């Protein structure tokens, strides 16, 4: 069963790009004591993710922070180097680009999708969450499009 509002995020070790290369981080460290907007995309550099999903959060980062958000985190089943390059390509320096290279976080949340038919393997579903001190307050999932997971929808929910 997928994670739901009221559930605690699983404590998983993932990676971000540090000053000297990939750096291990735990989800418990990223979310503890903070109000966080977490959004996931099926793949970095993919058309919808690059044209609309990530840019929406970049453009609205200040508005999200003005509503009390401490951190905005983007995750995808991609490696640290890809997530870092994608973030730089979209001026997402104010966001945490969280690499779920093995899909462990997506699996632990039970929010995966099988994209093997299009040569992408097992990926994350497209979702957006509001997380307060490691507890999920809101979870929106989009099977198609960005109606439920856009930055604007999350802004309205805050």
Coordinates of N, CA, C and O in Angstrom, one line a residue:
X1 N 0.8 -1.2 0.0 CA 0.0 0.0 0.0 C 0.9 1.2 0.0 O 1.8 1.3 0.8
X2 N 0.6 2.2 -0.9 CA 1.4 3.4 -0.9 C 1.4 4.2 0.4 O 0.4 4.1 1.1
X3 N 2.4 5.0 0.6 CA 2.4 5.8 1.8 C 1.2 6.8 1.7 O 0.7 7.1 0.6
X4 N 0.7 7.2 2.9 CA -0.5 8.0 3.0 C -0.3 9.2 3.9 O 0.6 9.1 4.8
X5 N -1.1 10.2 3.9 CA -1.0 11.3 4.9 C -1.1 10.7 6.3 O -1.9 9.8 6.5
X6 N -0.3 11.2 7.2 CA -0.2 10.7 8.5 C 0.9 9.7 8.7 O 1.3 9.4 9.9
X7 N 1.4 9.1 7.6 CA 2.5 8.1 7.7 C 3.8 8.9 7.8 O 4.0 10.0 7.4
X8 N 4.8 8.2 8.4 CA 6.2 8.7 8.5 C 7.0 8.2 7.3 O 6.9 7.1 6.9
X9 N 7.8 9.1 6.8 CA 8.6 8.7 5.7 C 9.6 7.7 6.1 O 10.1 7.7 7.3
X10 N 9.9 6.7 5.3 CA 11.0 5.7 5.6 C 12.3 6.4 5.7 O 12.6 7.4 4.9
X11 N 13.2 5.9 6.5 CA 14.6 6.4 6.6 C 15.5 5.6 5.6 O 15.8 4.5 5.9
X12 N 15.8 6.3 4.5 CA 16.5 5.7 3.4 C 17.8 6.5 3.2 O 17.7 7.7 3.2
X13 N 18.9 5.8 2.8 CA 20.1 6.6 2.4 C 20.1 6.8 0.9 O 20.0 5.9 0.2
X14 N 20.2 8.1 0.5 CA 20.2 8.5 -0.9 C 21.4 9.3 -1.1 O 22.3 9.4 -0.2
X15 N 21.5 10.0 -2.2 CA 22.6 10.9 -2.5 C 22.2 12.2 -3.1 O 21.2 12.4 -3.8
X16 N 23.1 13.2 -2.8 CA 23.0 14.5 -3.4 C 24.4 14.8 -3.8 O 25.4 14.2 -3.4
X17 N 24.6 15.8 -4.7 CA 25.9 16.2 -5.1 C 26.5 17.2 -4.0 O 25.9 18.2 -3.7
X18 N 27.7 16.8 -3.5 CA 28.4 17.6 -2.6 C 29.5 18.4 -3.3 O 29.7 18.2 -4.5
X19 N 30.3 19.1 -2.5 CA 31.4 19.9 -3.1 C 32.4 19.0 -3.7 O 33.1 19.4 -4.7
X20 N 32.6 17.8 -3.2 CA 33.6 16.9 -3.6 C 33.1 15.6 -4.3 O 33.7 14.6 -4.4
X21 N 31.9 15.7 -4.8 CA 31.2 14.6 -5.5 C 30.0 14.1 -4.7 O 29.5 14.8 -3.8
X22 N 29.5 12.9 -5.1 CA 28.3 12.4 -4.5 C 28.4 12.3 -3.0 O 29.5 11.9 -2.5
X23 N 27.4 12.7 -2.3 CA 27.4 12.7 -0.8 C 26.1 11.9 -0.3 O 25.0 12.2 -0.8
X24 N 26.4 11.0 0.6 CA 25.2 10.2 1.1 C 24.5 11.1 2.1 O 25.1 11.8 2.9
X25 N 23.1 11.0 2.1 CA 22.2 11.7 3.0 C 21.1 10.7 3.4 O 20.8 9.8 2.6
X26 N 20.6 10.9 4.5 CA 19.5 10.1 5.0 C 18.2 10.9 4.9 O 18.2 12.1 5.2
X27 N 17.1 10.3 4.6 CA 15.9 11.0 4.5 C 15.5 11.6 5.9 O 15.0 12.7 6.0
X28 N 15.9 10.9 7.0 CA 15.6 11.4 8.3 C 16.3 12.7 8.6 O 15.7 13.6 9.2
X29 N 17.5 12.9 8.0 CA 18.2 14.2 8.2 C 17.6 15.3 7.3 O 17.5 16.4 7.8
X30 N 17.1 14.9 6.1 CA 16.6 16.0 5.2 C 15.2 16.5 5.7 O 14.9 17.6 5.4
X31 N 14.4 15.7 6.4 CA 13.1 16.0 6.7 C 12.8 16.3 8.2 O 11.8 16.9 8.5
X32 N 13.7 15.9 9.0 CA 13.5 16.1 10.5 C 13.4 17.5 10.9 O 14.3 18.3 10.5
X33 N 12.3 17.9 11.6 CA 12.2 19.3 12.1 C 11.9 20.3 11.0 O 12.0 21.5 11.3
X34 N 11.5 19.9 9.8 CA 11.3 20.9 8.7 C 10.0 20.7 8.1 O 9.5 19.6 8.0
X35 N 9.5 21.7 7.4 CA 8.4 21.6 6.5 C 9.0 21.6 5.1 O 9.7 22.5 4.7
X36 N 8.7 20.5 4.4 CA 9.3 20.2 3.2 C 8.3 19.9 2.1 O 7.3 19.2 2.3
X37 N 8.5 20.5 0.9 CA 7.8 20.1 -0.3 C 8.7 19.1 -1.0 O 9.8 19.4 -1.4
X38 N 8.2 17.9 -1.2 CA 8.9 16.9 -1.9 C 8.1 16.5 -3.2 O 6.9 16.3 -3.1
X39 N 8.8 16.6 -4.3 CA 8.1 16.2 -5.6 C 9.0 15.2 -6.3 O 10.3 15.3 -6.2
X40 N 8.4 14.2 -7.0 CA 9.1 13.2 -7.7 C 8.7 13.2 -9.1 O 7.6 13.5 -9.5
X41 N 9.7 12.9 -10.0 CA 9.4 12.8 -11.4 C 9.9 11.5 -11.9 O 10.8 10.9 -11.3
X42 N 9.3 11.0 -13.0 CA 9.8 9.7 -13.6 C 11.2 9.7 -14.1 O 11.9 8.7 -14.0
X43 N 11.7 10.9 -14.6 CA 13.0 10.9 -15.1 C 13.5 12.3 -15.3 O 12.8 13.2 -15.9
X44 N 14.8 12.6 -14.9 CA 15.4 13.9 -15.2 C 15.6 13.9 -16.7 O 15.8 12.9 -17.4
X45 N 15.5 15.1 -17.2 CA 15.7 15.4 -18.6 C 14.6 14.9 -19.5 O 14.8 14.9 -20.8
X46 N 13.6 14.3 -19.0 CA 12.4 13.9 -19.8 C 11.5 15.1 -20.1 O 11.6 16.1 -19.4
X47 N 10.7 15.0 -21.2 CA 10.0 16.1 -21.7 C 9.1 16.9 -20.7 O 9.3 18.1 -20.5
X48 N 8.2 16.2 -20.1 CA 7.3 16.9 -19.2 C 8.0 17.4 -17.9 O 7.7 18.5 -17.4
X49 N 8.9 16.5 -17.4 CA 9.6 16.9 -16.2 C 10.5 18.1 -16.4 O 10.6 19.0 -15.5
X50 N 11.1 18.2 -17.6 CA 12.0 19.3 -17.9 C 11.3 20.6 -18.3 O 11.7 21.7 -18.1
X51 N 10.2 20.4 -19.0 CA 9.5 21.6 -19.6 C 8.6 22.2 -18.6 O 8.3 23.4 -18.7
X52 N 8.0 21.5 -17.6 CA 7.0 22.0 -16.8 C 7.2 21.7 -15.3 O 7.1 22.6 -14.5
X53 N 7.4 20.4 -14.9 CA 7.4 20.1 -13.5 C 8.5 20.8 -12.7 O 8.2 21.5 -11.8
X54 N 9.7 20.5 -13.0 CA 10.9 21.1 -12.3 C 10.8 22.6 -12.4 O 10.9 23.3 -11.4
X55 N 10.7 23.2 -13.6 CA 10.7 24.7 -13.7 C 9.6 25.3 -12.9 O 9.8 26.4 -12.3
X56 N 8.4 24.7 -12.7 CA 7.4 25.3 -11.9 C 7.8 25.5 -10.4 O 7.5 26.5 -9.8
X57 N 8.6 24.5 -9.9 CA 9.1 24.6 -8.5 C 10.2 25.6 -8.4 O 10.3 26.3 -7.4
X58 N 11.0 25.7 -9.5 CA 12.1 26.7 -9.5 C 11.5 28.1 -9.4 O 11.9 29.0 -8.6
X59 N 10.5 28.4 -10.3 CA 9.9 29.7 -10.4 C 9.1 30.1 -9.1 O 9.1 31.2 -8.7
X60 N 8.5 29.1 -8.5 CA 7.7 29.3 -7.3 C 8.4 29.1 -6.0 O 7.7 29.1 -4.9
X61 N 9.7 28.9 -6.0 CA 10.4 28.6 -4.7 C 10.2 29.6 -3.7 O 10.0 29.3 -2.5
X62 N 10.3 30.9 -4.0 CA 10.2 32.0 -3.1 C 8.8 32.0 -2.5 O 8.6 32.2 -1.3
X63 N 7.8 31.8 -3.3 CA 6.4 31.7 -2.9 C 6.2 30.6 -1.9 O 5.4 30.7 -0.9
X64 N 6.8 29.4 -2.2 CA 6.6 28.3 -1.3 C 7.3 28.6 0.1 O 6.7 28.3 1.1
X65 N 8.5 29.2 0.0 CA 9.2 29.5 1.3 C 8.4 30.6 2.1 O 8.4 30.5 3.3
X66 N 7.8 31.5 1.4 CA 6.9 32.5 2.0 C 5.8 31.9 2.8 O 5.2 32.5 3.7
X67 N 5.4 30.7 2.4 CA 4.3 30.0 3.0 C 4.8 29.0 4.1 O 4.1 28.1 4.6
X68 N 6.1 29.2 4.5 CA 6.6 28.4 5.6 C 7.4 27.1 5.2 O 7.7 26.3 6.1
X69 N 7.6 26.9 3.9 CA 8.4 25.7 3.5 C 9.9 26.0 3.7 O 10.4 27.0 3.3
X70 N 10.5 25.1 4.4 CA 12.0 25.2 4.7 C 12.8 24.6 3.6 O 13.9 25.1 3.4
X71 N 12.3 23.6 2.9 CA 13.1 23.0 1.9 C 12.2 22.4 0.8 O 11.1 22.0 1.0
X72 N 12.7 22.5 -0.5 CA 12.1 22.0 -1.6 C 13.0 20.9 -2.2 O 14.1 21.2 -2.5
X73 N 12.5 19.7 -2.3 CA 13.3 18.5 -2.7 C 12.7 17.9 -3.9 O 11.5 17.6 -3.9
X74 N 13.5 17.7 -4.9 CA 13.1 17.0 -6.1 C 13.8 15.6 -6.1 O 15.1 15.6 -5.9
X75 N 13.1 14.6 -6.3 CA 13.7 13.2 -6.4 C 13.3 12.5 -7.7 O 12.3 12.8 -8.2
X76 N 14.2 11.6 -8.1 CA 14.0 10.8 -9.3 C 14.9 9.6 -9.2 O 15.9 9.6 -8.6
X77 N 14.4 8.6 -9.9 CA 15.3 7.4 -10.0 C 16.3 7.6 -11.1 O 16.2 7.2 -12.2
X78 N 17.3 8.4 -10.7 CA 18.4 8.8 -11.5 C 19.6 8.9 -10.6 O 19.5 9.0 -9.4
X79 N 20.8 8.8 -11.2 CA 22.0 8.9 -10.4 C 22.3 10.4 -10.0 O 21.7 11.3 -10.5
X80 N 23.3 10.5 -9.1 CA 23.6 11.8 -8.5 C 24.1 12.8 -9.6 O 23.8 14.0 -9.6
X81 N 24.9 12.3 -10.5 CA 25.5 13.1 -11.6 C 24.4 13.7 -12.5 O 24.4 14.9 -12.9
X82 N 23.4 12.8 -12.8 CA 22.3 13.3 -13.7 C 21.4 14.3 -13.0 O 21.1 15.3 -13.5
X83 N 21.1 14.0 -11.7 CA 20.3 14.9 -11.0 C 21.0 16.3 -10.8 O 20.4 17.4 -10.9
X84 N 22.3 16.3 -10.6 CA 23.0 17.5 -10.4 C 23.0 18.3 -11.7 O 22.8 19.5 -11.7
X85 N 23.3 17.6 -12.8 CA 23.4 18.3 -14.1 C 22.0 18.8 -14.5 O 21.9 19.9 -15.0
X86 N 20.9 18.1 -14.2 CA 19.6 18.5 -14.5 C 19.2 19.8 -13.7 O 18.7 20.7 -14.2
X87 N 19.6 19.7 -12.4 CA 19.3 20.9 -11.6 C 20.0 22.1 -12.1 O 19.5 23.2 -12.2
X88 N 21.3 22.0 -12.5 CA 22.1 23.1 -13.0 C 21.5 23.6 -14.3 O 21.4 24.8 -14.5
X89 N 21.0 22.7 -15.1 CA 20.5 23.1 -16.4 C 19.2 23.9 -16.3 O 18.8 24.7 -17.2
X90 N 18.5 23.8 -15.1 CA 17.3 24.5 -14.9 C 17.3 25.5 -13.8 O 16.3 25.9 -13.2
X91 N 18.6 25.9 -13.4 CA 18.8 26.9 -12.4 C 18.1 26.6 -11.1 O 17.5 27.4 -10.4
X92 N 18.2 25.3 -10.7 CA 17.5 24.8 -9.5 C 18.4 24.8 -8.3 O 18.3 23.9 -7.4
X93 N 19.3 25.8 -8.2 CA 20.3 25.8 -7.1 C 19.6 25.8 -5.7 O 20.2 25.4 -4.7
X94 N 18.4 26.4 -5.6 CA 17.7 26.5 -4.3 C 17.0 25.3 -3.9 O 16.4 25.2 -2.9
X95 N 16.9 24.3 -4.8 CA 16.3 23.0 -4.5 C 17.3 21.9 -4.2 O 18.4 22.0 -4.6
X96 N 16.9 21.0 -3.5 CA 17.7 19.8 -3.2 C 17.4 18.8 -4.3 O 16.2 18.4 -4.5
X97 N 18.4 18.4 -5.1 CA 18.2 17.4 -6.2 C 18.6 16.1 -5.6 O 19.8 15.7 -5.5
X98 N 17.7 15.3 -5.2 CA 17.9 14.0 -4.4 C 17.9 12.8 -5.4 O 16.8 12.5 -6.0
X99 N 19.0 12.2 -5.5 CA 19.1 11.0 -6.4 C 18.7 9.7 -5.7 O 19.2 9.4 -4.6
X100 N 17.7 9.1 -6.2 CA 17.2 7.8 -5.8 C 17.7 6.7 -6.8 O 16.9 6.1 -7.5
X101 N 19.0 6.6 -7.0 CA 19.6 5.9 -8.1 C 19.1 4.4 -8.2 O 19.0 3.9 -9.3
X102 N 18.9 3.8 -7.1 CA 18.4 2.4 -7.1 C 16.9 2.3 -7.0 O 16.4 1.1 -7.0
X103 N 16.2 3.4 -6.8 CA 14.8 3.3 -6.7 C 14.3 2.9 -5.3 O 13.2 2.5 -5.1
X104 N 15.2 2.9 -4.3 CA 14.9 2.3 -3.0 C 13.8 3.2 -2.3 O 13.0 2.7 -1.6
X105 N 13.9 4.5 -2.4 CA 13.0 5.4 -1.8 C 11.6 5.2 -2.4 O 10.6 5.1 -1.8
X106 N 11.6 5.2 -3.8 CA 10.3 5.1 -4.5 C 9.7 3.7 -4.1 O 8.4 3.7 -3.9
X107 N 10.5 2.7 -4.0 CA 9.9 1.4 -3.6 C 9.4 1.4 -2.2 O 8.4 0.8 -1.9
X108 N 10.2 2.0 -1.3 CA 9.8 2.1 0.1 C 8.4 2.8 0.3 O 7.7 2.5 1.2
X109 N 8.2 3.8 -0.6 CA 7.0 4.6 -0.5 C 5.8 3.8 -1.3 O 4.7 4.2 -1.2
X110 N 6.2 2.8 -2.0 CA 5.3 2.1 -2.8 C 4.7 3.0 -3.9 O 3.5 3.0 -4.2
X111 N 5.6 3.8 -4.5 CA 5.2 4.8 -5.5 C 6.0 4.6 -6.8 O 6.6 5.5 -7.3
X112 N 6.2 3.3 -7.2 CA 6.9 3.0 -8.4 C 6.0 2.8 -9.6 O 4.8 2.6 -9.4
X113 N 6.6 2.9 -10.8 CA 5.9 2.5 -12.0 C 6.8 1.8 -12.9 O 8.0 2.0 -12.9
X114 N 6.3 0.8 -13.7 CA 7.1 0.0 -14.5 C 7.2 0.7 -15.9 O 6.1 0.7 -16.6
X115 N 8.3 1.2 -16.3 CA 8.5 1.8 -17.6 C 9.5 1.0 -18.5 O 10.1 1.6 -19.4
X116 N 9.5 -0.3 -18.2 CA 10.4 -1.1 -19.0 C 10.0 -1.2 -20.5 O 10.9 -1.3 -21.3
X117 N 8.8 -1.0 -20.8 CA 8.4 -1.0 -22.2 C 9.0 0.1 -23.0 O 9.2 0.0 -24.2
X118 N 9.3 1.2 -22.3 CA 9.9 2.4 -23.0 C 11.4 2.5 -22.6 O 12.0 3.5 -22.7
X119 N 12.0 1.4 -22.2 CA 13.4 1.3 -21.9 C 13.9 2.1 -20.7 O 15.0 2.5 -20.6
X120 N 13.0 2.5 -19.8 CA 13.3 3.3 -18.6 C 13.4 2.5 -17.3 O 13.8 3.0 -16.3
X121 N 12.9 1.2 -17.4 CA 13.0 0.4 -16.2 C 12.0 0.8 -15.1 O 10.9 1.4 -15.5
X122 N 12.2 0.5 -13.9 CA 11.3 0.9 -12.8 C 11.6 2.3 -12.4 O 12.8 2.6 -12.0
X123 N 10.6 3.1 -12.4 CA 10.8 4.6 -12.1 C 9.8 5.0 -10.9 O 8.9 4.2 -10.6
X124 N 10.0 6.2 -10.5 CA 9.1 6.7 -9.5 C 7.8 7.2 -10.3 O 7.9 7.7 -11.4
X125 N 6.7 7.1 -9.6 CA 5.5 7.8 -10.1 C 5.7 9.3 -9.9 O 6.6 9.8 -9.2
X126 N 4.9 10.1 -10.6 CA 5.0 11.5 -10.5 C 4.1 11.9 -9.3 O 2.9 11.6 -9.3
X127 N 4.7 12.5 -8.2 CA 3.9 12.8 -7.1 C 4.5 14.1 -6.5 O 5.6 14.5 -6.8
X128 N 3.7 14.7 -5.6 CA 4.2 15.8 -4.8 C 3.6 15.6 -3.4 O 2.4 15.2 -3.2
X129 N 4.4 16.0 -2.4 CA 4.0 15.8 -1.0 C 4.3 17.1 -0.2 O 5.3 17.8 -0.5
X130 N 3.6 17.3 0.8 CA 4.0 18.2 1.9 C 4.3 17.4 3.1 O 3.5 16.5 3.5
X131 N 5.5 17.5 3.6 CA 6.0 16.7 4.7 C 6.4 17.6 5.8 O 7.1 18.6 5.7
X132 N 5.8 17.3 7.0 CA 6.1 18.1 8.2 C 6.8 17.3 9.2 O 6.2 16.3 9.8
X133 N 8.1 17.5 9.5 CA 8.9 16.8 10.5 C 8.7 15.3 10.3 O 8.4 14.5 11.1
X134 N 9.0 14.9 9.0 CA 9.1 13.5 8.6 C 7.7 12.8 8.4 O 7.6 11.7 8.0
X135 N 6.6 13.5 8.7 CA 5.3 13.0 8.6 C 4.6 13.6 7.3 O 4.6 14.8 7.1
X136 N 4.0 12.7 6.5 CA 3.3 13.2 5.3 C 2.0 13.9 5.7 O 1.2 13.3 6.4
X137 N 1.9 15.1 5.2 CA 0.6 15.9 5.5 C -0.3 15.8 4.2 O -1.5 15.8 4.4
X138 N 0.3 15.8 3.1 CA -0.4 15.8 1.8 C 0.3 14.9 0.8 O 1.6 15.0 0.7
X139 N -0.4 14.1 0.1 CA 0.2 13.4 -1.0 C -0.7 13.5 -2.3 O -1.9 13.1 -2.2
X140 N -0.2 14.0 -3.3 CA -0.9 14.1 -4.6 C -0.1 13.3 -5.6 O 1.1 13.4 -5.7
X141 N -0.8 12.5 -6.4 CA -0.2 11.7 -7.4 C -0.9 12.0 -8.8 O -2.1 12.1 -8.9
X142 N 0.0 12.1 -9.8 CA -0.5 12.3 -11.2 C -0.1 11.1 -12.0 O 1.0 10.8 -12.2
X143 N -1.1 10.4 -12.5 CA -0.8 9.3 -13.5 C -0.5 9.8 -14.8 O 0.3 9.3 -15.6
X144 N -1.1 11.0 -15.2 CA -0.9 11.7 -16.4 C -0.9 13.2 -16.1 O -1.6 13.6 -15.3
X145 N 0.0 13.9 -16.8 CA 0.0 15.4 -16.6 C 0.5 15.8 -15.3 O 1.1 15.1 -14.5
X146 N 0.1 17.1 -15.0 CA 0.6 17.8 -13.7 C -0.5 18.4 -12.9 O -0.2 19.3 -12.1
X147 N -1.7 18.0 -13.1 CA -2.8 18.7 -12.4 C -2.6 18.7 -10.9 O -2.9 19.7 -10.3
X148 N -2.3 17.6 -10.3 CA -2.2 17.4 -8.9 C -0.9 17.7 -8.3 O -0.7 17.8 -7.1
X149 N 0.2 17.7 -9.1 CA 1.6 17.7 -8.5 C 2.3 19.0 -8.9 O 3.5 19.1 -8.6
X150 N 1.7 19.9 -9.5 CA 2.4 21.1 -9.9 C 2.7 22.0 -8.7 O 2.1 21.9 -7.7
X151 N 3.7 22.9 -8.9 CA 4.0 23.8 -7.8 C 2.8 24.7 -7.4 O 2.6 25.0 -6.3
X152 N 2.0 25.1 -8.4 CA 0.9 25.9 -8.2 C -0.2 25.2 -7.3 O -0.8 25.8 -6.4
X153 N -0.4 23.9 -7.6 CA -1.3 23.1 -6.8 C -0.8 23.0 -5.4 O -1.6 23.1 -4.4
X154 N 0.5 22.7 -5.2 CA 1.0 22.6 -3.8 C 0.9 24.0 -3.1 O 0.6 24.0 -1.9
X155 N 1.2 25.0 -3.8 CA 1.1 26.4 -3.2 C -0.3 26.6 -2.7 O -0.5 27.1 -1.6
X156 N -1.3 26.2 -3.5 CA -2.7 26.4 -3.0 C -3.1 25.5 -1.8 O -3.9 25.9 -1.0
X157 N -2.4 24.4 -1.7 CA -2.6 23.5 -0.5 C -2.0 23.9 0.8 O -2.3 23.5 1.8
X158 N -1.0 24.8 0.7 CA -0.2 25.2 1.9 C -1.1 26.2 2.7 O -1.8 27.0 2.2

